[in-house]
Amino acid sequence: MPKSPTVILREEARKRGVEVLDIYSFKEVDLVRARVGNKVIVAESAKKVSTLTTKDEVVKFVEDLLKKLA
């Protein structure tokens, strides 16, 4: 069974030292709450997580998200 984009997102973020805590979905945007070290940060995503279809898209999404979190 294929993994959902959310599961892949959490795995890819974990590989980079970030723990995704929650993903809040709104009409036009998603908010991602993540723990980076001892800080909890909320970042607005450029795309909806549910629209990600391939692992490459998820990896790019995580990289963009990490730039916002830093």
Tab-separated table of C-alpha atoms in Angstrom:
chain	number	residue	atom	x	y	z
A	1	MET	CA	0.000	0.000	0.000
A	2	PRO	CA	1.459	3.393	-0.959
A	3	LYS	CA	2.244	5.860	1.789
A	4	SER	CA	0.337	9.108	2.072
A	5	PRO	CA	2.096	12.419	1.372
A	6	THR	CA	1.903	13.256	5.070
A	7	VAL	CA	3.773	10.093	6.084
A	8	ILE	CA	6.484	10.692	3.471
A	9	LEU	CA	6.702	14.344	4.571
A	10	ARG	CA	7.289	13.322	8.185
A	11	GLU	CA	9.950	10.753	7.167
A	12	GLU	CA	11.833	13.181	4.917
A	13	ALA	CA	11.746	15.909	7.575
A	14	ARG	CA	12.976	13.443	10.221
A	15	LYS	CA	15.956	12.579	7.975
A	16	ARG	CA	16.871	16.272	8.095
A	17	GLY	CA	16.538	16.599	11.873
A	18	VAL	CA	13.063	18.172	11.943
A	19	GLU	CA	10.056	16.623	13.652
A	20	VAL	CA	6.736	17.523	12.005
A	21	LEU	CA	4.205	17.814	14.800
A	22	ASP	CA	1.001	18.870	13.040
A	23	ILE	CA	-0.304	19.897	9.653
A	24	TYR	CA	-3.259	22.264	9.724
A	25	SER	CA	-5.177	22.345	6.449
A	26	PHE	CA	-7.097	25.424	5.440
A	27	LYS	CA	-8.896	26.308	2.239
A	28	GLU	CA	-5.917	27.756	0.367
A	29	VAL	CA	-2.860	26.943	2.470
A	30	ASP	CA	-1.466	24.467	4.982
A	31	LEU	CA	0.324	25.399	8.182
A	32	VAL	CA	3.046	23.018	9.303
A	33	ARG	CA	4.058	22.993	12.952
A	34	ALA	CA	7.510	21.489	13.432
A	35	ARG	CA	10.146	21.091	16.111
A	36	VAL	CA	13.645	22.197	15.173
A	37	GLY	CA	15.980	21.499	18.059
A	38	ASN	CA	14.218	22.921	21.110
A	39	LYS	CA	12.047	25.371	19.156
A	40	VAL	CA	8.542	24.797	17.841
A	41	ILE	CA	7.917	26.786	14.678
A	42	VAL	CA	4.857	27.234	12.481
A	43	ALA	CA	5.446	27.742	8.760
A	44	GLU	CA	2.990	28.436	5.972
A	45	SER	CA	3.413	26.025	3.084
A	46	ALA	CA	3.495	27.124	-0.543
A	47	LYS	CA	1.377	24.147	-1.607
A	48	LYS	CA	-1.244	21.972	0.001
A	49	VAL	CA	0.295	18.760	1.346
A	50	SER	CA	-2.602	16.731	-0.063
A	51	THR	CA	-1.688	17.812	-3.633
A	52	LEU	CA	1.774	16.229	-3.513
A	53	THR	CA	1.809	13.125	-5.694
A	54	THR	CA	5.412	11.933	-5.988
A	55	LYS	CA	8.231	11.430	-3.518
A	56	ASP	CA	10.345	13.966	-5.440
A	57	GLU	CA	7.656	16.615	-4.907
A	58	VAL	CA	7.602	15.824	-1.193
A	59	VAL	CA	11.409	16.081	-0.946
A	60	LYS	CA	11.347	19.477	-2.687
A	61	PHE	CA	8.468	20.559	-0.435
A	62	VAL	CA	10.471	19.600	2.692
A	63	GLU	CA	13.536	21.477	1.451
A	64	ASP	CA	11.463	24.606	0.797
A	65	LEU	CA	9.797	24.243	4.171
A	66	LEU	CA	13.151	23.924	5.935
A	67	LYS	CA	14.277	27.193	4.337
A	68	LYS	CA	11.221	28.885	5.855
A	69	LEU	CA	11.829	27.289	9.252
A	70	ALA	CA	15.463	28.394	9.409
